[in-house]
């Protein structure tokens, strides 16, 4: 850490400030560009502190050039994972960060879950994914406007590192981003969700719901057995009421599994009177899985039922599926 380096070398505290401005705000590409520091000090820094924890292995860009996926290798143990940048037509640039390599939750429709769990990413490794794209975008005079924890892994099962990363994203002396531009997406670990909220997290929340009832949810997401839907929805509802902010619910539409009219009606009655927004995500196919995306007709019918029942929702436009960068397709092998 820079604070340690400054302390060990008995440097004045303004050196930390200069470092933070150059590193997190001016987005220098190497310590050579830390021009507010004298050269000999820069050389010492170079020897003591690596510039980044990640190595870029491969880059894939979607046909429409709106989605970019990087296969990273972390320097500490050469394990690989992926991060995605989505350039939206409205000017937002969203980085979809990973917080783990693989995932222990094992949802049956998710490529990351099928990899199994290979390790947590540190706060530094999470932040370095965003800094990587911030440096890319800087060359185009653009910035990262949003961060979503929707890459590999379950953020609430790596809570401390995720919270540390968020504090670097939002620290005005570092990246200075508004917490409202950060989204934590979870498969629903109710205990750790409570911890996140007690910690004072003020960013957005997305719950991966995917089923309108406990029974079907358990079949799709093993974590649902341990954390029943009623409790989970109760915690989210009281948070929504307290903050007056909608909680997003992700609902992946899988052909013949959770996409019938009856499923839609049940979902509408489950969410009635709740401050929510439902994101319908057409299922993204995973190699080796027989599950299929719902038909266009089924998606339209599902959406129509929600509209008739006044459930706030959108159908997500799938980005980057041609490079396996869409939701649930990340499996560490471009
Ligand atoms: N572990 C967290 C965040 C990462 S997954 C979570 O589960 O919420 C990001 C989103 O992609 C989740 O809503 C997840 O359910 C969804 N997803 C996973 N596999 C998918 C697939 N094959 N097609 C569409 N969405 C998928
Ligand atoms: Fe893990 Fe989320 Fe994939 Fe489930 S959907 S296996 S929680 S990454």
Coordinates of C-alpha atoms and ligand atoms in Angstrom, one line a residue:
X1 CA 0.0 0.0 0.0
X2 CA 1.1 3.5 -0.8
X3 CA 0.5 4.6 2.8
X4 CA 3.0 2.0 4.0
X5 CA 5.6 3.0 1.5
X6 CA 5.3 6.7 2.5
X7 CA 5.5 5.7 6.1
X8 CA 8.5 3.4 5.8
X9 CA 10.4 6.0 3.9
X10 CA 9.4 8.8 6.3
X11 CA 8.0 10.9 3.5
X12 CA 5.6 13.8 4.1
X13 CA 1.9 12.9 3.9
X14 CA 1.4 15.1 0.8
X15 CA 3.2 12.3 -1.2
X16 CA 0.1 10.1 -0.6
X17 CA -2.1 12.8 -1.9
X18 CA 0.0 13.3 -5.0
X19 CA 0.1 9.6 -5.6
X20 CA -3.7 9.3 -5.3
X21 CA -4.3 12.1 -7.7
X22 CA -1.9 10.7 -10.3
X23 CA -2.9 7.1 -9.9
X24 CA -6.7 7.2 -9.5
X25 CA -7.7 10.5 -11.1
X26 CA -5.1 11.3 -13.8
X27 CA -4.9 7.5 -14.5
X28 CA -1.2 7.4 -15.2
X29 CA 0.0 4.4 -17.2
X30 CA 3.1 3.7 -15.2
X31 CA 5.0 5.1 -12.2
X32 CA 7.3 6.9 -14.8
X33 CA 4.3 9.3 -15.2
X34 CA 4.1 10.1 -11.5
X35 CA 5.8 13.5 -12.3
X36 CA 5.0 15.1 -9.0
X37 CA 7.5 12.8 -7.4
X38 CA 11.3 13.1 -7.9
X39 CA 12.8 10.5 -10.2
X40 CA 14.8 8.6 -7.5
X41 CA 11.6 8.3 -5.4
X42 CA 9.7 7.0 -8.4
X43 CA 12.4 4.3 -8.9
X44 CA 12.2 3.2 -5.3
X45 CA 8.4 3.0 -5.6
X46 CA 8.8 0.9 -8.7
X47 CA 10.9 -1.6 -6.8
X48 CA 8.6 -1.7 -3.7
X49 CA 5.1 -1.6 -5.1
X50 CA 3.8 -3.2 -8.3
X51 CA 1.8 -0.9 -10.5
X52 CA -1.1 -3.3 -11.1
X53 CA -2.1 -6.8 -9.8
X54 CA -3.4 -7.9 -13.2
X55 CA -2.0 -9.0 -16.5
X56 CA -4.0 -8.6 -19.7
X57 CA -4.0 -11.9 -21.5
X58 CA -6.6 -11.5 -24.3
X59 CA -9.1 -8.9 -25.5
X60 CA -12.3 -9.7 -27.4
X61 CA -14.5 -7.0 -29.0
X62 CA -18.1 -7.7 -30.0
X63 CA -19.3 -7.2 -33.6
X64 CA -21.1 -4.0 -32.7
X65 CA -18.0 -2.7 -30.9
X66 CA -20.2 -1.9 -27.9
X67 CA -18.8 -4.7 -25.6
X68 CA -15.3 -5.6 -24.8
X69 CA -14.1 -8.5 -22.7
X70 CA -10.7 -8.9 -21.2
X71 CA -9.2 -12.2 -20.0
X72 CA -7.0 -11.2 -17.0
X73 CA -4.4 -13.2 -15.2
X74 CA -3.7 -12.2 -11.6
X75 CA 0.0 -11.9 -11.0
X76 CA -0.1 -13.5 -7.6
X77 CA -1.0 -17.0 -8.8
X78 CA -1.6 -16.8 -12.6
X79 CA -5.3 -17.7 -12.2
X80 CA -7.5 -16.3 -14.9
X81 CA -10.9 -14.5 -15.0
X82 CA -12.8 -12.1 -17.1
X83 CA -14.1 -8.5 -17.0
X84 CA -16.5 -6.8 -19.4
X85 CA -16.9 -3.1 -20.5
X86 CA -20.2 -2.2 -22.0
X87 CA -20.5 1.1 -23.9
X88 CA -24.1 2.0 -23.9
X89 CA -25.7 4.2 -26.7
X90 CA -26.7 6.8 -24.1
X91 CA -23.0 7.5 -23.2
X92 CA -22.7 5.4 -20.1
X93 CA -19.7 3.1 -19.8
X94 CA -20.3 0.2 -17.4
X95 CA -17.7 -2.1 -16.1
X96 CA -19.0 -5.5 -15.1
X97 CA -16.4 -6.6 -12.5
X98 CA -15.6 -10.0 -11.2
X99 CA -15.2 -10.5 -7.5
X100 CA -14.2 -14.2 -7.6
X101 CA -12.6 -16.7 -9.9
X102 CA -15.4 -19.1 -10.5
X103 CA -18.2 -19.2 -8.0
X104 CA -19.3 -21.6 -5.2
X105 CA -23.0 -21.0 -5.5
X106 CA -23.5 -23.2 -8.5
X107 CA -26.7 -21.9 -10.1
X108 CA -27.6 -24.4 -12.8
X109 CA -27.9 -21.8 -15.6
X110 CA -24.6 -20.0 -15.1
X111 CA -21.2 -20.8 -16.8
X112 CA -19.3 -19.3 -13.9
X113 CA -21.1 -21.5 -11.4
X114 CA -20.3 -24.6 -13.5
X115 CA -16.5 -23.8 -13.2
X116 CA -16.7 -24.3 -9.4
X117 CA -14.9 -22.0 -7.0
X118 CA -11.2 -21.2 -7.5
X119 CA -10.7 -18.2 -5.2
X120 CA -11.7 -14.7 -4.1
X121 CA -10.3 -11.6 -5.7
X122 CA -8.7 -9.1 -3.4
X123 CA -9.9 -5.5 -3.2
X124 CA -6.9 -4.5 -5.3
X125 CA -7.7 -7.0 -8.0
X126 CA -11.3 -5.8 -8.1
X127 CA -10.2 -2.1 -8.3
X128 CA -7.5 -2.9 -11.0
X129 CA -10.2 -4.2 -13.3
X130 CA -11.9 -0.8 -13.3
X131 CA -8.7 1.2 -13.5
X132 CA -7.7 -0.9 -16.5
X133 CA -10.8 0.3 -18.4
X134 CA -10.6 3.8 -17.0
X135 CA -7.2 4.1 -18.6
X136 CA -8.5 2.7 -21.9
X137 CA -11.4 5.2 -21.9
X138 CA -9.2 8.1 -20.9
X139 CA -7.5 7.8 -24.3
X140 CA -11.0 8.4 -25.8
X141 CA -11.7 11.3 -23.4
X142 CA -14.3 9.1 -21.7
X143 CA -14.7 7.7 -18.2
X144 CA -16.2 4.7 -16.5
X145 CA -19.6 5.9 -15.4
X146 CA -21.0 2.8 -13.7
X147 CA -19.7 -0.3 -12.0
X148 CA -21.8 -3.5 -11.6
X149 CA -20.8 -6.6 -9.6
X150 CA -22.2 -8.9 -12.2
X151 CA -19.1 -10.6 -13.5
X152 CA -17.8 -13.8 -12.0
X153 CA -18.6 -14.6 -8.4
X154 CA -21.0 -13.8 -5.6
X155 CA -20.1 -10.5 -4.1
X156 CA -21.8 -11.2 -0.7
X157 CA -19.6 -14.2 -0.3
X158 CA -16.5 -12.0 -0.6
X159 CA -18.0 -9.2 1.3
X160 CA -15.0 -7.6 3.0
X161 CA -13.0 -7.3 -0.2
X162 CA -16.0 -6.0 -2.1
X163 CA -16.6 -3.4 0.6
X164 CA -12.9 -2.3 0.5
X165 CA -13.1 -2.0 -3.3
X166 CA -16.3 0.1 -3.1
X167 CA -14.6 2.4 -0.6
X168 CA -11.8 3.0 -3.1
X169 CA -14.3 3.6 -5.9
X170 CA -16.2 6.1 -3.8
X171 CA -13.4 7.8 -1.8
X172 CA -13.3 11.5 -3.0
X173 CA -9.5 11.4 -2.6
X174 CA -9.3 8.3 -4.9
X175 CA -11.9 7.5 -7.6
X176 CA -14.6 9.7 -6.2
X177 CA -17.5 7.9 -7.8
X178 CA -21.0 8.3 -6.5
X179 CA -22.3 5.1 -4.8
X180 CA -25.5 5.4 -6.8
X181 CA -23.5 4.4 -9.8
X182 CA -22.5 1.1 -8.2
X183 CA -24.7 -2.0 -8.3
X184 CA -24.1 -5.1 -6.2
X185 CA -25.9 -8.1 -7.7
X186 CA -26.5 -11.1 -5.4
X187 CA -28.0 -14.6 -5.6
X188 CA -29.5 -13.9 -2.2
X189 CA -27.3 -14.6 0.8
X190 CA -29.7 -13.0 3.3
X191 CA -27.2 -13.0 6.3
X192 CA -24.5 -11.2 4.4
X193 CA -27.1 -8.9 2.7
X194 CA -28.0 -7.7 6.2
X195 CA -24.3 -7.1 6.9
X196 CA -23.9 -5.1 3.7
X197 CA -26.8 -2.9 4.7
X198 CA -25.7 -2.5 8.3
X199 CA -22.4 -1.4 6.9
X200 CA -24.2 1.6 5.4
X201 CA -24.0 0.5 1.7
X202 CA -25.9 3.1 -0.3
X203 CA -25.4 1.8 -3.8
X204 CA -27.9 -0.1 -5.9
X205 CA -29.0 -3.6 -5.2
X206 CA -30.0 -6.3 -7.7
X207 CA -31.4 -9.6 -6.6
X208 CA -31.1 -12.6 -8.9
X209 CA -34.6 -13.9 -8.5
X210 CA -35.2 -16.1 -11.6
X211 CA -38.3 -17.9 -10.2
X212 CA -41.6 -16.7 -8.8
X213 CA -41.7 -19.2 -5.9
X214 CA -39.4 -20.9 -3.5
X215 CA -39.8 -24.4 -5.0
X216 CA -38.7 -23.5 -8.5
X217 CA -36.0 -21.1 -7.2
X218 CA -34.4 -24.0 -5.2
X219 CA -34.2 -26.1 -8.3
X220 CA -32.4 -23.3 -10.2
X221 CA -30.3 -21.9 -7.4
X222 CA -29.0 -24.1 -4.6
X223 CA -28.4 -21.1 -2.3
X224 CA -32.2 -20.7 -2.1
X225 CA -32.5 -23.7 0.1
X226 CA -30.5 -22.1 2.8
X227 CA -32.0 -18.6 2.4
X228 CA -35.8 -18.8 1.8
X229 CA -37.4 -16.3 -0.5
X230 CA -39.8 -14.8 2.1
X231 CA -37.0 -13.7 4.4
X232 CA -34.9 -12.4 1.6
X233 CA -37.8 -10.3 0.1
X234 CA -38.6 -9.0 3.6
X235 CA -35.1 -7.6 4.0
X236 CA -35.1 -6.1 0.6
X237 CA -38.5 -4.6 1.0
X238 CA -37.7 -2.9 4.3
X239 CA -34.4 -1.5 2.7
X240 CA -36.4 -0.2 -0.3
X241 CA -38.9 1.5 2.0
X242 CA -36.3 3.0 4.2
X243 CA -34.3 4.4 1.3
X244 CA -37.2 4.9 -1.1
X245 CA -35.0 3.2 -3.8
X246 CA -36.2 0.5 -6.0
X247 CA -34.5 -2.9 -5.8
X248 CA -33.8 -4.6 -9.1
X249 CA -34.8 -8.1 -9.6
X250 CA -33.0 -10.1 -12.3
X251 CA -35.2 -12.7 -14.0
X252 CA -33.5 -14.9 -16.7
X253 CA -36.1 -16.3 -19.1
X254 CA -35.3 -20.0 -19.8
X255 CA -37.4 -21.8 -22.3
X256 CA -40.1 -24.0 -20.6
X257 CA -38.5 -23.6 -17.2
X258 CA -39.7 -20.3 -15.8
X259 CA -41.3 -18.4 -18.7
X260 CA -45.0 -19.5 -18.8
X261 CA -48.0 -17.2 -18.4
X262 CA -48.6 -18.8 -15.0
X263 CA -45.0 -18.0 -13.9
X264 CA -45.5 -14.4 -15.0
X265 CA -48.7 -14.1 -13.0
X266 CA -47.1 -15.6 -10.0
X267 CA -44.2 -13.2 -10.3
X268 CA -46.6 -10.3 -10.5
X269 CA -48.5 -11.3 -7.4
X270 CA -45.2 -11.9 -5.5
X271 CA -43.9 -8.4 -6.3
X272 CA -47.2 -6.6 -6.0
X273 CA -46.9 -3.5 -3.7
X274 CA -43.2 -3.8 -3.6
X275 CA -40.8 -1.1 -4.7
X276 CA -39.0 -3.0 -7.4
X277 CA -37.9 -3.0 -11.0
X278 CA -37.7 -6.3 -12.8
X279 CA -35.0 -6.9 -15.4
X280 CA -36.1 -9.7 -17.8
X281 CA -32.9 -11.2 -19.2
X282 CA -33.2 -13.6 -22.2
X283 CA -31.2 -16.6 -21.1
X284 CA -27.7 -16.6 -22.6
X285 CA -26.8 -20.1 -23.9
X286 CA -23.9 -21.9 -22.1
X287 CA -21.8 -24.5 -23.9
X288 CA -22.7 -28.0 -22.7
X289 CA -26.0 -27.0 -21.2
X290 CA -29.4 -28.1 -22.7
X291 CA -31.2 -25.1 -21.4
X292 CA -32.5 -22.7 -24.1
X293 CA -33.5 -19.1 -24.4
X294 CA -37.2 -18.4 -24.2
X295 CA -38.8 -17.7 -27.6
X296 CA -39.4 -14.1 -28.6
X297 CA -43.1 -14.8 -28.3
X298 CA -42.8 -16.1 -24.7
X299 CA -40.7 -13.1 -23.7
X300 CA -43.3 -10.7 -25.1
X301 CA -46.1 -12.6 -23.4
X302 CA -44.3 -12.6 -20.1
X303 CA -43.6 -8.9 -20.4
X304 CA -47.3 -8.2 -21.3
X305 CA -48.6 -10.0 -18.2
X306 CA -46.2 -7.8 -16.0
X307 CA -47.4 -4.7 -17.9
X308 CA -51.1 -5.6 -17.3
X309 CA -50.4 -6.2 -13.6
X310 CA -48.4 -2.9 -13.3
X311 CA -45.1 -4.5 -12.5
X312 CA -42.3 -2.0 -13.4
X313 CA -40.0 -3.9 -15.7
X314 CA -37.7 -3.9 -18.8
X315 CA -36.4 -6.6 -21.1
X316 CA -32.6 -6.4 -21.1
X317 CA -30.9 -5.9 -24.4
X318 CA -28.3 -8.6 -24.5
X319 CA -24.8 -7.2 -25.2
X320 CA -21.7 -9.1 -26.1
X321 CA -23.2 -12.6 -26.5
X322 CA -21.1 -13.1 -29.7
X323 CA -18.0 -13.0 -27.5
X324 CA -19.5 -14.9 -24.5
X325 CA -19.5 -11.7 -22.5
X326 CA -23.2 -11.6 -21.7
X327 CA -24.6 -12.3 -18.2
X328 CA -23.7 -15.7 -16.9
X329 CA -21.4 -16.6 -19.8
X330 CA -18.1 -15.7 -18.1
X331 CA -16.0 -18.8 -17.6
X332 CA -12.4 -17.6 -17.9
X333 CA -11.6 -18.8 -21.4
X334 CA -12.1 -16.4 -24.2
Ligands
LIG1 N1 -23.4 -13.8 -8.4 C1 -24.2 -12.6 -8.6 C2 -23.6 -11.7 -9.7 C3 -23.0 -12.3 -10.9 S1 -24.1 -13.1 -12.1 C4 -25.6 -13.0 -8.9 O1 -25.9 -14.2 -9.2 O2 -26.4 -12.1 -8.9 C5 -24.9 -11.7 -12.9 C6 -26.3 -11.9 -13.4 O3 -26.3 -12.9 -14.5 C7 -27.2 -12.6 -12.4 O4 -28.4 -12.0 -12.3 C8 -27.3 -14.0 -12.9 O5 -28.3 -14.7 -12.3 C9 -27.3 -13.8 -14.3 N2 -27.0 -15.0 -15.1 C10 -26.3 -16.1 -14.8 N3 -26.2 -17.0 -15.8 C11 -27.0 -16.4 -16.8 C12 -27.3 -16.9 -18.1 N4 -26.8 -18.0 -18.6 N5 -28.1 -16.1 -18.9 C13 -28.6 -14.9 -18.4 N6 -28.3 -14.5 -17.2 C14 -27.5 -15.2 -16.4
LIG2 FE1 -22.5 -17.6 -8.9 FE2 -24.1 -15.6 -9.7 FE3 -23.4 -17.5 -11.4 FE4 -25.1 -18.1 -9.4 S1 -25.4 -16.7 -11.1 S2 -23.3 -19.3 -10.0 S3 -24.3 -16.8 -7.8 S4 -22.1 -16.0 -10.4

